[in-house]
Every structure is written in structure tokens, then in C-alpha cells.
PDB file of C-alpha atoms in Angstrom:
ATOM      1  CA  CYS B   1    -186.742  -5.289  96.541  1.00 87.00           C
ATOM      2  CA  VAL B   2    -183.670  -5.171  98.745  1.00 95.00           C
ATOM      3  CA  GLU B   3    -180.552  -7.090  97.832  1.00 95.00           C
ATOM      4  CA  LEU B   4    -177.218  -7.479  99.588  1.00 95.00           C
ATOM      5  CA  ASP B   5    -174.000  -9.085  98.420  1.00 96.00           C
ATOM      6  CA  LEU B   6    -170.883  -9.000 100.540  1.00 95.00           C
ATOM      7  CA  MET B   7    -167.545 -10.743 100.468  1.00 94.00           C
ATOM      8  CA  ALA B   8    -165.319 -10.168 103.452  1.00 93.00           C
ATOM      9  CA  SER B   9    -161.855 -11.335 104.296  1.00 90.00           C
ATOM     10  CA  LEU B  10    -162.016 -12.308 107.955  1.00 84.00           C
ATOM     11  CA  LEU B  11    -159.129 -11.405 110.246  1.00 81.00           C
ATOM     12  CA  PRO B  12    -156.657 -10.935 107.368  1.00 81.00           C
ATOM     13  CA  SER B  13    -153.836  -9.846 109.675  1.00 82.00           C
ATOM     14  CA  HIS B  14    -154.230 -12.972 111.846  1.00 82.00           C
ATOM     15  CA  ILE B  15    -155.456 -15.739 109.517  1.00 81.00           C
ATOM     16  CA  ALA B  16    -154.752 -15.407 105.805  1.00 82.00           C
ATOM     17  CA  GLY B  17    -157.154 -16.805 103.235  1.00 86.00           C
ATOM     18  CA  VAL B  18    -160.423 -16.878 105.225  1.00 94.00           C
ATOM     19  CA  VAL B  19    -163.325 -15.508 103.174  1.00 95.00           C
ATOM     20  CA  LEU B  20    -166.959 -14.982 104.146  1.00 95.00           C
ATOM     21  CA  PRO B  21    -169.361 -14.533 101.200  1.00 96.00           C
ATOM     22  CA  LEU B  22    -172.828 -13.363 102.222  1.00 97.00           C
ATOM     23  CA  GLY B  23    -175.845 -12.611 100.086  1.00 97.00           C
ATOM     24  CA  GLY B  24    -179.540 -12.093 100.512  1.00 98.00           C
ATOM     25  CA  ALA B  25    -182.616 -10.707  98.864  1.00 97.00           C
ATOM     26  CA  TYR B  26    -186.014  -9.555 100.099  1.00 97.00           C
ATOM     27  CA  LEU B  27    -188.597  -9.337  97.347  1.00 96.00           C
ATOM     28  CA  ASP B  28    -192.176  -8.123  97.770  1.00 93.00           C
ATOM     29  CA  ALA B  29    -193.318  -9.475  94.406  1.00 95.00           C
ATOM     30  CA  THR B  30    -197.101  -9.261  94.146  1.00 96.00           C
ATOM     31  CA  PHE B  31    -199.434  -8.616  91.252  1.00 96.00           C
ATOM     32  CA  THR B  32    -200.965  -5.155  91.505  1.00 95.00           C
ATOM     33  CA  ASP B  33    -203.670  -5.781  88.890  1.00 94.00           C
ATOM     34  CA  TYR B  34    -204.178  -9.242  87.410  1.00 93.00           C
ATOM     35  CA  LYS B  35    -207.817  -9.821  86.462  1.00 91.00           C
ATOM     36  CA  ASN B  36    -209.084 -12.568  84.159  1.00 89.00           C
ATOM     37  CA  GLY B  37    -206.139 -14.819  84.950  1.00 90.00           C
ATOM     38  CA  GLN B  38    -206.105 -18.414  83.771  1.00 88.00           C
ATOM     39  CA  GLY B  39    -205.723 -21.282  86.220  1.00 84.00           C
ATOM     40  CA  PHE B  40    -207.020 -24.510  87.729  1.00 76.00           C
ATOM     41  CA  ASN B  41    -209.576 -24.754  90.502  1.00 70.00           C
ATOM     42  CA  ASP B  42    -208.040 -26.562  93.505  1.00 66.00           C
ATOM     43  CA  VAL B  43    -211.355 -28.190  94.462  1.00 69.00           C
ATOM     44  CA  THR B  44    -212.675 -29.310  91.068  1.00 74.00           C
ATOM     45  CA  GLY B  45    -209.393 -29.390  89.134  1.00 70.00           C
ATOM     46  CA  LEU B  46    -211.128 -27.677  86.228  1.00 78.00           C
ATOM     47  CA  TYR B  47    -209.566 -24.936  84.127  1.00 81.00           C
ATOM     48  CA  SER B  48    -210.972 -21.427  84.406  1.00 83.00           C
ATOM     49  CA  ALA B  49    -210.077 -18.161  82.662  1.00 85.00           C
ATOM     50  CA  SER B  50    -211.777 -15.552  84.845  1.00 85.00           C
ATOM     51  CA  ASN B  51    -209.704 -15.485  88.034  1.00 88.00           C
ATOM     52  CA  ASP B  52    -208.589 -12.364  89.870  1.00 91.00           C
ATOM     53  CA  TYR B  53    -204.983 -12.783  91.050  1.00 93.00           C
ATOM     54  CA  SER B  54    -204.500  -9.157  92.096  1.00 94.00           C
ATOM     55  CA  GLY B  55    -202.550  -8.990  95.368  1.00 95.00           C
ATOM     56  CA  LYS B  56    -201.178 -12.536  94.961  1.00 95.00           C
ATOM     57  CA  ARG B  57    -197.459 -13.339  94.940  1.00 96.00           C
ATOM     58  CA  ILE B  58    -195.774 -13.666  91.559  1.00 97.00           C
ATOM     59  CA  PRO B  59    -194.890 -17.325  90.879  1.00 95.00           C
ATOM     60  CA  ARG B  60    -191.432 -18.619  91.828  1.00 95.00           C
ATOM     61  CA  THR B  61    -190.490 -15.510  93.803  1.00 96.00           C
ATOM     62  CA  PRO B  62    -189.550 -16.265  97.402  1.00 97.00           C
ATOM     63  CA  GLU B  63    -190.024 -13.384  99.797  1.00 97.00           C
ATOM     64  CA  PHE B  64    -186.534 -14.002 101.166  1.00 98.00           C
ATOM     65  CA  SER B  65    -183.551 -15.952  99.911  1.00 98.00           C
ATOM     66  CA  GLY B  66    -180.009 -15.842 101.124  1.00 98.00           C
ATOM     67  CA  SER B  67    -176.693 -17.587 101.325  1.00 98.00           C
ATOM     68  CA  ILE B  68    -173.679 -17.589 103.564  1.00 98.00           C
ATOM     69  CA  GLY B  69    -170.375 -19.355 103.225  1.00 97.00           C
ATOM     70  CA  LEU B  70    -167.006 -19.709 104.797  1.00 96.00           C
ATOM     71  CA  SER B  71    -163.835 -20.796 103.048  1.00 97.00           C
ATOM     72  CA  GLN B  72    -160.162 -21.100 103.889  1.00 95.00           C
ATOM     73  CA  THR B  73    -157.313 -21.284 101.369  1.00 94.00           C
ATOM     74  CA  LEU B  74    -153.926 -22.501 102.540  1.00 93.00           C
ATOM     75  CA  ILE B  75    -150.596 -22.781 100.750  1.00 93.00           C
ATOM     76  CA  VAL B  76    -149.272 -26.278 101.434  1.00 95.00           C
ATOM     77  CA  PRO B  77    -146.354 -28.293 100.006  1.00 96.00           C
ATOM     78  CA  GLY B  78    -146.897 -28.773  96.276  1.00 95.00           C
ATOM     79  CA  GLY B  79    -149.983 -26.610  95.961  1.00 96.00           C
ATOM     80  CA  VAL B  80    -153.087 -25.118  97.503  1.00 96.00           C
ATOM     81  CA  LEU B  81    -155.592 -26.598  99.945  1.00 97.00           C
ATOM     82  CA  GLY B  82    -159.130 -25.211 100.030  1.00 97.00           C
ATOM     83  CA  ILE B  83    -161.801 -25.914 102.641  1.00 97.00           C
ATOM     84  CA  GLY B  84    -165.275 -24.483 102.515  1.00 97.00           C
ATOM     85  CA  ALA B  85    -168.920 -24.725 103.469  1.00 98.00           C
ATOM     86  CA  ASP B  86    -172.020 -22.849 102.379  1.00 98.00           C
ATOM     87  CA  TYR B  87    -175.682 -22.602 103.263  1.00 98.00           C
ATOM     88  CA  TYR B  88    -178.575 -21.434 101.052  1.00 98.00           C
ATOM     89  CA  TYR B  89    -182.062 -20.559 102.350  1.00 98.00           C
ATOM     90  CA  ASN B  90    -185.264 -20.064 100.359  1.00 98.00           C
ATOM     91  CA  SER B  91    -188.410 -18.927 102.213  1.00 98.00           C
ATOM     92  CA  GLY B  92    -190.714 -20.776  99.802  1.00 97.00           C
ATOM     93  CA  PHE B  93    -192.841 -19.695  96.872  1.00 97.00           C
ATOM     94  CA  PHE B  94    -195.854 -20.552  94.738  1.00 95.00           C
ATOM     95  CA  TYR B  95    -195.634 -22.240  91.352  1.00 92.00           C
ATOM     96  CA  LEU B  96    -198.837 -20.627  90.069  1.00 90.00           C
ATOM     97  CA  ALA B  97    -200.436 -17.193  90.361  1.00 91.00           C
ATOM     98  CA  GLN B  98    -203.415 -18.501  92.322  1.00 89.00           C
ATOM     99  CA  ASN B  99    -201.194 -19.007  95.431  1.00 91.00           C
ATOM    100  CA  THR B 100    -202.933 -22.045  96.919  1.00 87.00           C
ATOM    101  CA  ASP B 101    -201.547 -24.717  99.227  1.00 86.00           C
ATOM    102  CA  PHE B 102    -201.502 -27.224  96.356  1.00 83.00           C
ATOM    103  CA  ASN B 103    -199.021 -25.197  94.317  1.00 86.00           C
ATOM    104  CA  GLU B 104    -196.793 -24.007  97.163  1.00 93.00           C
ATOM    105  CA  GLU B 105    -193.143 -24.961  97.679  1.00 95.00           C
ATOM    106  CA  ASP B 106    -192.282 -24.801 101.358  1.00 96.00           C
ATOM    107  CA  ALA B 107    -189.163 -23.106 102.736  1.00 98.00           C
ATOM    108  CA  TYR B 108    -185.944 -25.085 102.489  1.00 97.00           C
ATOM    109  CA  GLY B 109    -182.254 -24.754 103.243  1.00 98.00           C
ATOM    110  CA  LEU B 110    -179.279 -26.439 101.596  1.00 98.00           C
ATOM    111  CA  LEU B 111    -175.930 -27.135 103.205  1.00 98.00           C
ATOM    112  CA  GLY B 112    -172.808 -27.953 101.201  1.00 98.00           C
ATOM    113  CA  ALA B 113    -169.153 -28.560 102.010  1.00 98.00           C
ATOM    114  CA  ARG B 114    -165.927 -29.233 100.110  1.00 98.00           C
ATOM    115  CA  ILE B 115    -162.233 -29.879 100.511  1.00 98.00           C
ATOM    116  CA  SER B 116    -159.898 -29.523  97.556  1.00 98.00           C
ATOM    117  CA  TYR B 117    -156.209 -29.820  96.861  1.00 98.00           C
ATOM    118  CA  ARG B 118    -154.523 -28.372  93.784  1.00 97.00           C
ATOM    119  CA  TYR B 119    -151.197 -29.968  92.920  1.00 97.00           C
ATOM    120  CA  GLU B 120    -149.492 -27.064  91.123  1.00 95.00           C
ATOM    121  CA  PRO B 121    -146.777 -28.953  89.152  1.00 95.00           C
ATOM    122  CA  TRP B 122    -149.456 -30.982  87.306  1.00 95.00           C
ATOM    123  CA  ASN B 123    -152.267 -28.374  87.304  1.00 95.00           C
ATOM    124  CA  LEU B 124    -154.455 -31.035  88.908  1.00 97.00           C
ATOM    125  CA  ARG B 125    -157.196 -30.368  91.463  1.00 97.00           C
ATOM    126  CA  ALA B 126    -159.018 -33.056  93.460  1.00 98.00           C
ATOM    127  CA  THR B 127    -162.174 -32.030  95.323  1.00 98.00           C
ATOM    128  CA  VAL B 128    -164.244 -34.056  97.765  1.00 98.00           C
ATOM    129  CA  PHE B 129    -167.679 -32.483  98.114  1.00 98.00           C
ATOM    130  CA  GLY B 130    -171.148 -32.853  99.568  1.00 98.00           C
ATOM    131  CA  LYS B 131    -174.266 -31.086  98.344  1.00 97.00           C
ATOM    132  CA  ASN B 132    -177.527 -30.950 100.271  1.00 97.00           C
ATOM    133  CA  ILE B 133    -175.807 -32.891 103.035  1.00 97.00           C
ATOM    134  CA  THR B 134    -178.776 -32.512 105.399  1.00 96.00           C
ATOM    135  CA  ASP B 135    -180.892 -34.352 102.777  1.00 96.00           C
ATOM    136  CA  GLU B 136    -183.477 -31.578 102.434  1.00 97.00           C
ATOM    137  CA  ARG B 137    -186.489 -32.601 100.314  1.00 96.00           C
ATOM    138  CA  PHE B 138    -187.864 -30.022  97.878  1.00 95.00           C
ATOM    139  CA  ASN B 139    -188.922 -29.745  94.242  1.00 94.00           C
ATOM    140  CA  TYR B 140    -187.183 -28.165  91.289  1.00 88.00           C
ATOM    141  CA  ARG B 141    -190.478 -27.663  89.484  1.00 88.00           C
ATOM    142  CA  ARG B 142    -194.141 -28.628  89.406  1.00 86.00           C
ATOM    143  CA  PHE B 143    -196.308 -29.107  86.340  1.00 84.00           C
ATOM    144  CA  THR B 144    -199.985 -28.530  87.126  1.00 74.00           C
ATOM    145  CA  ASN B 145    -202.883 -29.667  84.936  1.00 69.00           C
ATOM    146  CA  ASP B 146    -206.549 -30.781  85.163  1.00 65.00           C
ATOM    147  CA  PHE B 147    -205.536 -34.037  86.843  1.00 68.00           C
ATOM    148  CA  GLY B 148    -203.311 -32.647  89.598  1.00 70.00           C
ATOM    149  CA  GLY B 149    -199.595 -32.012  89.560  1.00 76.00           C
ATOM    150  CA  LEU B 150    -196.361 -33.648  88.589  1.00 85.00           C
ATOM    151  CA  ASP B 151    -193.355 -32.766  90.758  1.00 89.00           C
ATOM    152  CA  ALA B 152    -189.710 -32.951  89.742  1.00 92.00           C
ATOM    153  CA  ALA B 153    -187.889 -33.663  92.980  1.00 94.00           C
ATOM    154  CA  ALA B 154    -184.503 -32.083  93.585  1.00 94.00           C
ATOM    155  CA  PRO B 155    -181.634 -34.496  94.248  1.00 94.00           C
ATOM    156  CA  PRO B 156    -181.207 -35.761  97.808  1.00 95.00           C
ATOM    157  CA  ASP B 157    -177.819 -35.586  99.503  1.00 96.00           C
ATOM    158  CA  VAL B 158    -174.995 -35.991  96.972  1.00 97.00           C
ATOM    159  CA  TYR B 159    -171.358 -36.758  97.713  1.00 97.00           C
ATOM    160  CA  GLY B 160    -168.548 -37.061  95.242  1.00 98.00           C
ATOM    161  CA  LEU B 161    -165.009 -36.675  94.081  1.00 98.00           C
ATOM    162  CA  ARG B 162    -164.224 -34.282  91.251  1.00 97.00           C
ATOM    163  CA  LEU B 163    -160.922 -34.155  89.372  1.00 98.00           C
ATOM    164  CA  ASN B 164    -159.927 -31.161  87.241  1.00 97.00           C
ATOM    165  CA  TRP B 165    -156.836 -31.181  85.082  1.00 95.00           C
ATOM    166  CA  GLU B 166    -155.760 -28.084  83.172  1.00 90.00           C
ATOM    167  CA  PHE B 167    -153.344 -28.708  80.332  1.00 86.00           C
TER     168      PHE B 167
END
């Protein structure tokens, strides 16, 4: 396992308030010895309790995941303006220890952006945001049984306005 987290202030002497957060992880998560594992046969759909999953990837562990962002904070009349964008990447993973195509989640990337203004005298912040703005399709989870699988799809692109008032 290798993990990196970094937050850098870019060109602080030239442009104040620009921040670059960066993070990533590489994870070689495989079972070293997993005999007599329980699971479902992809061809027949029948349950079996004598599977050897040794050498297979551990469920829900992507080999690589990472994120990068860029944000700018500016002091403006009456308050603070914030602008930012971020990107998250997941190299894909398996939902079950048997590591078959049926229970695999493919790689996906998510792009988000936001603009916010905090009006200091009222302690009020308004944020316009977009999540998954490239409308990436992926699943949050998958429930597998004798009859196949049931996917819980992640939300498509989402846009909104958020108001926060501190009093």
C-alpha cells in the first residue's frame, strides 16, 4: 500500500488563495490464502461453499484511487468568494471475492465544481455547485444472490444551490 496526500499553496507570492489538494492510493489487496470460500457460480447461479479465492483481489478495493482539486479564495466587498473544482478517479473493483466480470465495477471518474460567496455581516454563504458533471454512470453497491444481482446506481449529474446561515 502506498498513499499520498498533499496540499500545496500555488504561487503564494503572486496569487494569494490558490490551493491544490492532491491525494492518491495504490493498494495491492489480494487474498494470500482463502480456501473454502462461499460464493455464487456465474454460470449456474448456484451457491457453493468450496471455492478457492487465494490470489484474488479483496472486494471493494480499487488498485488505484486518487483525487486532485484546485480552489481559489478571494476577499471581495462584503465577504469571501470561493471557486473550486475537483476530480476523483477509481480504477474499479470487484464486489465479491470470486472476481468475475459479473461482479466487477469498472473504472470511473467524477468531476465537481463550485462557486460560493460568504456575506460576512450576515454569516450567510451561498454556493452553486455541480457534482458528477460529466454524468458518469457507476454503482454504489451490488447485491448478488442466486437469481443475479441488484445494482444501486449512483446519482447522475447533480446541480444545486446551497445556503448556509450561521447564527
